[in-house]
């Protein structure tokens, strides 16, 4: 619920909450889905008021809030805390929480941990990985927990990937990613994040699936786009990935920058070729 003192804020708010079926309908209607990461109540209220469709409590909070160089140190308690904060500021955006590294190794562990995030206010959980997660996706969705899958550059696997590198570049890797995506959809995933893959592969995966695909460095043909809030506001001091655009440039408020991001996603002017692989 929204705190009383926030209710007077200028609002162009949606009258209806964004739901899982509504996101599917947006994909079918060809309306691009605008998603941003969010970590606290004030930014949640701002983003929701601006019309962001989906808020993600990303484990990128390990980098942008905690100052770590990877997402591996982030705990379930960290994500549960930030999810509860975001839930209090949000009214109508769909709220997704990342499951941290090591918290979904088995279907039962994934369920127990996802329950904590749903009780903190998440409406969907996100997990990184391919076909090996199919059983987990089925286990969660059978128990009323919507799942977003995440393929391509999966930052929790940084030590296996050997760095934050573009994925799916060889024919074998691209074929593997496409079959992983289909397995996850068949297992019941409601959405799929695609990170740092060639644009052509982003389009192929999107065309192959019926669920919405959300790209971050996956080209302009995904059903939606996501960026880390600190990247799109130009406040993250670390290395800037190719897919990042600073939407504060040319704007004079955070509100205007968030609106510019949503507009650019909806009118398909973001991502441009300079943000793609
Ligand atoms: N602030 C922030 N933004 C993010 O997007 C993000 C995080 N943190 N933390 C977790 C992961 C890490 N991510 C990253 C980090 C670096 C690159 C990067 O520098 N990629 C190179 C690709 C190099 C290649 O060509 O293979 C690039 O040029 O974009 C990509 C994703 C995405 N996630
Ligand atoms: C960048 C998005 C997709 C993410 O997983 C995160 O912010 O943790
Ligand atoms: Mg993440």
XYZ file of C-alpha atoms and ligand atoms in Angstrom:
319
model
C 0.000 0.000 0.000
C 1.066 3.527 -0.739
C 1.990 5.752 2.183
C -0.457 8.631 2.636
C 2.095 11.371 2.177
C 2.912 10.085 -1.315
C -0.637 10.123 -2.588
C -0.674 13.785 -3.610
C 2.174 13.352 -6.097
C 1.328 14.422 -9.628
C -0.113 11.414 -11.326
C -0.821 10.185 -14.816
C -1.335 6.819 -13.229
C -2.773 3.797 -14.956
C -6.187 2.963 -13.596
C -5.612 -0.788 -13.760
C -2.796 -2.910 -12.379
C -0.432 -4.589 -14.857
C -0.949 -8.361 -14.721
C 0.710 -11.380 -16.317
C -2.141 -11.798 -18.868
C -1.952 -8.038 -19.601
C 1.727 -8.372 -20.535
C 0.907 -11.253 -22.885
C -1.826 -9.094 -24.455
C 0.678 -6.234 -24.896
C 3.021 -8.570 -26.726
C 0.172 -9.802 -28.943
C -0.898 -6.218 -29.675
C 2.678 -5.215 -30.520
C 2.915 -2.700 -27.673
C 6.465 -2.702 -26.324
C 6.874 -3.443 -22.600
C 8.970 -0.948 -20.602
C 10.740 -2.455 -17.589
C 13.258 -0.899 -15.173
C 15.063 -2.151 -12.121
C 14.008 -0.526 -8.850
C 15.279 -0.911 -5.321
C 13.331 1.444 -3.052
C 9.919 2.891 -2.306
C 10.419 6.468 -3.560
C 11.729 5.371 -6.957
C 8.962 2.758 -7.194
C 6.326 5.476 -6.710
C 8.065 7.682 -9.290
C 8.443 4.930 -11.903
C 4.894 3.684 -11.418
C 3.526 7.224 -11.787
C 5.534 7.642 -15.012
C 3.971 4.463 -16.436
C 6.757 1.862 -16.258
C 5.012 -1.470 -16.936
C 7.290 -3.758 -14.921
C 9.594 -3.123 -11.940
C 12.415 -5.587 -11.307
C 14.148 -5.838 -7.953
C 17.337 -6.990 -9.630
C 20.266 -8.683 -7.971
C 22.198 -5.915 -9.775
C 21.592 -4.196 -6.422
C 24.786 -6.016 -5.460
C 26.606 -3.723 -7.899
C 24.608 -0.495 -7.770
C 23.515 -0.398 -4.086
C 26.144 -2.491 -2.315
C 29.244 -1.719 -4.403
C 30.199 -5.324 -5.165
C 31.742 -6.243 -8.509
C 29.306 -9.103 -9.129
C 25.830 -10.216 -8.106
C 27.085 -13.313 -6.274
C 27.191 -11.805 -2.728
C 23.507 -10.793 -2.827
C 21.355 -12.756 -0.360
C 17.692 -13.743 -0.254
C 17.258 -11.393 2.733
C 18.663 -8.498 0.643
C 16.192 -9.118 -2.202
C 13.281 -9.667 0.224
C 14.082 -6.360 1.973
C 14.272 -4.341 -1.280
C 11.165 -6.088 -2.657
C 9.180 -5.047 0.419
C 10.464 -1.458 0.015
C 9.500 -1.329 -3.678
C 6.108 -2.939 -3.035
C 5.190 -0.152 -0.587
C 5.815 2.553 -3.207
C 4.338 0.756 -6.200
C 0.653 0.732 -7.067
C 0.115 -0.741 -10.543
C 3.365 -1.914 -12.152
C 4.035 -5.666 -12.143
C 6.701 -6.418 -9.524
C 9.354 -9.054 -10.264
C 12.088 -10.128 -7.840
C 15.376 -11.737 -8.866
C 16.190 -14.959 -7.056
C 19.806 -14.611 -5.845
C 22.723 -16.878 -6.717
C 22.396 -20.278 -5.049
C 18.762 -19.940 -3.982
C 17.152 -22.105 -6.694
C 19.487 -25.097 -7.001
C 16.607 -27.564 -6.518
C 12.869 -27.176 -7.206
C 12.015 -27.404 -3.500
C 14.646 -24.825 -2.494
C 13.470 -22.551 -5.280
C 9.879 -22.839 -4.064
C 10.731 -22.182 -0.402
C 12.837 -19.146 -1.326
C 10.375 -17.819 -3.921
C 7.613 -17.934 -1.283
C 9.624 -15.478 0.828
C 9.913 -13.074 -2.118
C 6.210 -13.404 -2.989
C 5.336 -12.717 0.658
C 7.528 -9.594 0.484
C 5.361 -8.365 -2.413
C 6.785 -9.875 -5.608
C 4.273 -11.006 -8.226
C 6.793 -13.057 -10.215
C 10.334 -14.331 -9.627
C 13.232 -14.390 -12.089
C 15.838 -17.146 -12.377
C 18.936 -17.406 -14.580
C 19.513 -20.495 -16.689
C 18.356 -22.820 -19.445
C 16.848 -26.264 -19.881
C 18.212 -27.467 -16.504
C 15.660 -25.140 -14.862
C 12.617 -26.557 -16.669
C 11.645 -28.797 -13.764
C 11.986 -25.835 -11.370
C 9.871 -23.585 -13.596
C 7.166 -26.286 -13.686
C 7.400 -26.806 -9.911
C 6.948 -23.071 -9.201
C 4.230 -22.390 -11.778
C 2.231 -25.457 -10.611
C 2.304 -23.819 -7.165
C 1.065 -20.391 -8.326
C 4.418 -18.619 -8.616
C 4.817 -16.939 -12.025
C 8.341 -17.256 -13.400
C 10.485 -15.049 -15.615
C 13.481 -16.897 -17.096
C 16.788 -15.203 -18.014
C 19.112 -16.400 -20.817
C 22.198 -15.142 -22.645
C 24.615 -13.248 -20.419
C 23.517 -14.572 -17.038
C 25.612 -12.561 -14.542
C 25.363 -15.179 -11.762
C 27.404 -17.474 -14.081
C 30.180 -14.902 -14.583
C 32.866 -17.297 -13.325
C 31.764 -19.989 -15.767
C 31.334 -17.540 -18.641
C 34.768 -16.004 -17.989
C 33.483 -12.427 -17.824
C 30.569 -10.262 -18.894
C 30.678 -11.267 -22.556
C 28.183 -11.371 -25.382
C 26.571 -14.836 -25.621
C 25.038 -16.885 -28.448
C 27.580 -15.874 -31.071
C 28.287 -19.318 -32.556
C 25.671 -21.405 -34.363
C 25.881 -24.042 -31.605
C 25.435 -21.472 -28.818
C 22.544 -19.814 -30.661
C 20.816 -23.182 -31.253
C 21.268 -24.064 -27.594
C 19.792 -20.752 -26.480
C 16.774 -21.197 -28.774
C 16.063 -24.699 -27.465
C 16.548 -23.506 -23.853
C 14.049 -20.692 -24.467
C 11.450 -23.079 -25.856
C 11.937 -25.565 -22.977
C 11.406 -22.781 -20.426
C 8.236 -21.579 -22.169
C 6.883 -25.145 -22.359
C 7.675 -25.572 -18.645
C 5.444 -22.593 -17.880
C 7.625 -19.457 -17.862
C 5.549 -16.271 -18.329
C 8.373 -14.069 -19.540
C 11.990 -14.302 -20.707
C 14.833 -11.803 -20.235
C 17.498 -11.975 -22.960
C 20.810 -10.288 -22.088
C 23.757 -9.432 -24.365
C 23.096 -11.559 -27.440
C 23.187 -10.681 -31.150
C 20.085 -8.772 -32.305
C 19.315 -11.423 -34.937
C 19.163 -14.072 -32.205
C 16.947 -11.828 -30.047
C 14.533 -11.615 -32.963
C 14.647 -15.364 -33.680
C 13.935 -16.265 -30.049
C 11.120 -13.711 -29.854
C 9.547 -15.056 -33.073
C 9.827 -18.637 -31.802
C 8.020 -17.887 -28.512
C 4.550 -16.651 -27.577
C 5.537 -15.226 -24.162
C 7.033 -11.702 -23.965
C 10.808 -11.455 -24.345
C 12.502 -8.545 -22.559
C 15.853 -7.494 -23.971
C 18.918 -5.853 -22.461
C 21.442 -5.791 -25.268
C 19.310 -8.250 -27.273
C 18.184 -5.987 -30.098
C 15.082 -3.989 -30.999
C 12.785 -6.928 -31.806
C 12.203 -8.172 -28.255
C 8.684 -7.605 -26.886
C 10.114 -5.209 -24.303
C 13.292 -3.702 -22.881
C 14.893 -3.449 -19.449
C 17.726 -1.312 -18.058
C 19.280 -0.936 -14.634
C 17.952 2.286 -13.087
C 21.392 3.613 -12.104
C 22.606 3.072 -15.689
C 19.678 4.887 -17.323
C 20.090 7.789 -14.877
C 23.857 7.915 -15.421
C 24.716 7.498 -11.738
C 26.482 4.104 -11.857
C 30.231 4.775 -11.570
C 31.345 1.431 -13.033
C 32.020 0.297 -16.579
C 29.161 1.074 -18.941
C 27.942 -1.810 -21.109
C 27.200 -1.145 -24.789
C 23.447 -1.576 -24.210
C 23.282 1.283 -21.681
C 21.821 4.679 -22.542
C 21.841 7.615 -20.117
C 18.315 9.035 -20.363
C 19.172 11.979 -18.071
C 21.017 13.548 -21.009
C 18.851 16.386 -22.286
C 16.408 16.081 -19.373
C 16.167 18.202 -16.237
C 14.510 15.753 -13.841
C 14.516 12.063 -13.007
C 10.807 12.010 -13.767
C 11.463 13.352 -17.285
C 14.290 10.827 -17.836
C 12.075 7.894 -16.841
C 9.306 9.190 -19.125
C 11.850 9.579 -21.968
C 12.937 5.957 -21.475
C 9.349 4.668 -21.575
C 8.579 6.777 -24.668
C 11.734 5.548 -26.440
C 10.886 1.896 -25.714
C 7.259 2.313 -26.817
C 8.119 4.201 -30.023
C 10.977 1.745 -30.732
C 13.673 4.423 -30.896
C 15.526 2.585 -28.082
C 17.582 0.460 -28.458
C 19.399 1.900 -31.457
C 22.105 0.010 -33.390
C 24.761 1.582 -31.144
C 23.235 -0.257 -28.141
C 23.101 -3.654 -29.868
C 25.408 -6.577 -30.643
N 24.979 -1.324 -13.324
C 24.772 -2.539 -13.798
N 24.216 -2.687 -14.998
C 24.001 -3.921 -15.518
O 23.460 -4.007 -16.639
C 24.349 -5.059 -14.740
C 24.906 -4.844 -13.470
N 25.110 -3.596 -13.030
N 25.261 -5.885 -12.673
C 24.898 -7.228 -13.056
C 24.994 -7.384 -14.486
C 26.387 -7.281 -15.082
N 26.099 -6.849 -16.409
C 27.022 -6.541 -17.403
C 28.237 -5.995 -17.101
C 29.141 -5.639 -18.102
C 28.832 -5.874 -19.428
C 29.809 -5.510 -20.492
O 30.665 -4.699 -20.275
N 29.684 -6.071 -21.694
C 30.548 -5.741 -22.839
C 30.513 -6.904 -23.801
C 31.893 -7.381 -24.159
C 31.837 -8.321 -25.341
O 31.877 -7.796 -26.476
O 31.715 -9.543 -25.175
C 30.018 -4.507 -23.560
O 30.770 -3.902 -24.304
O 28.837 -4.162 -23.389
C 27.616 -6.443 -19.743
C 26.706 -6.760 -18.725
C 24.685 -6.618 -16.563
N 24.217 -6.377 -15.207
C 19.524 -6.365 -15.720
C 18.400 -7.184 -15.176
C 17.789 -8.044 -16.240
C 18.795 -7.975 -13.963
O 18.763 -9.176 -13.928
C 19.217 -7.232 -12.778
O 19.094 -5.992 -12.725
O 19.685 -7.882 -11.837
Mg 19.667 -9.962 -12.172
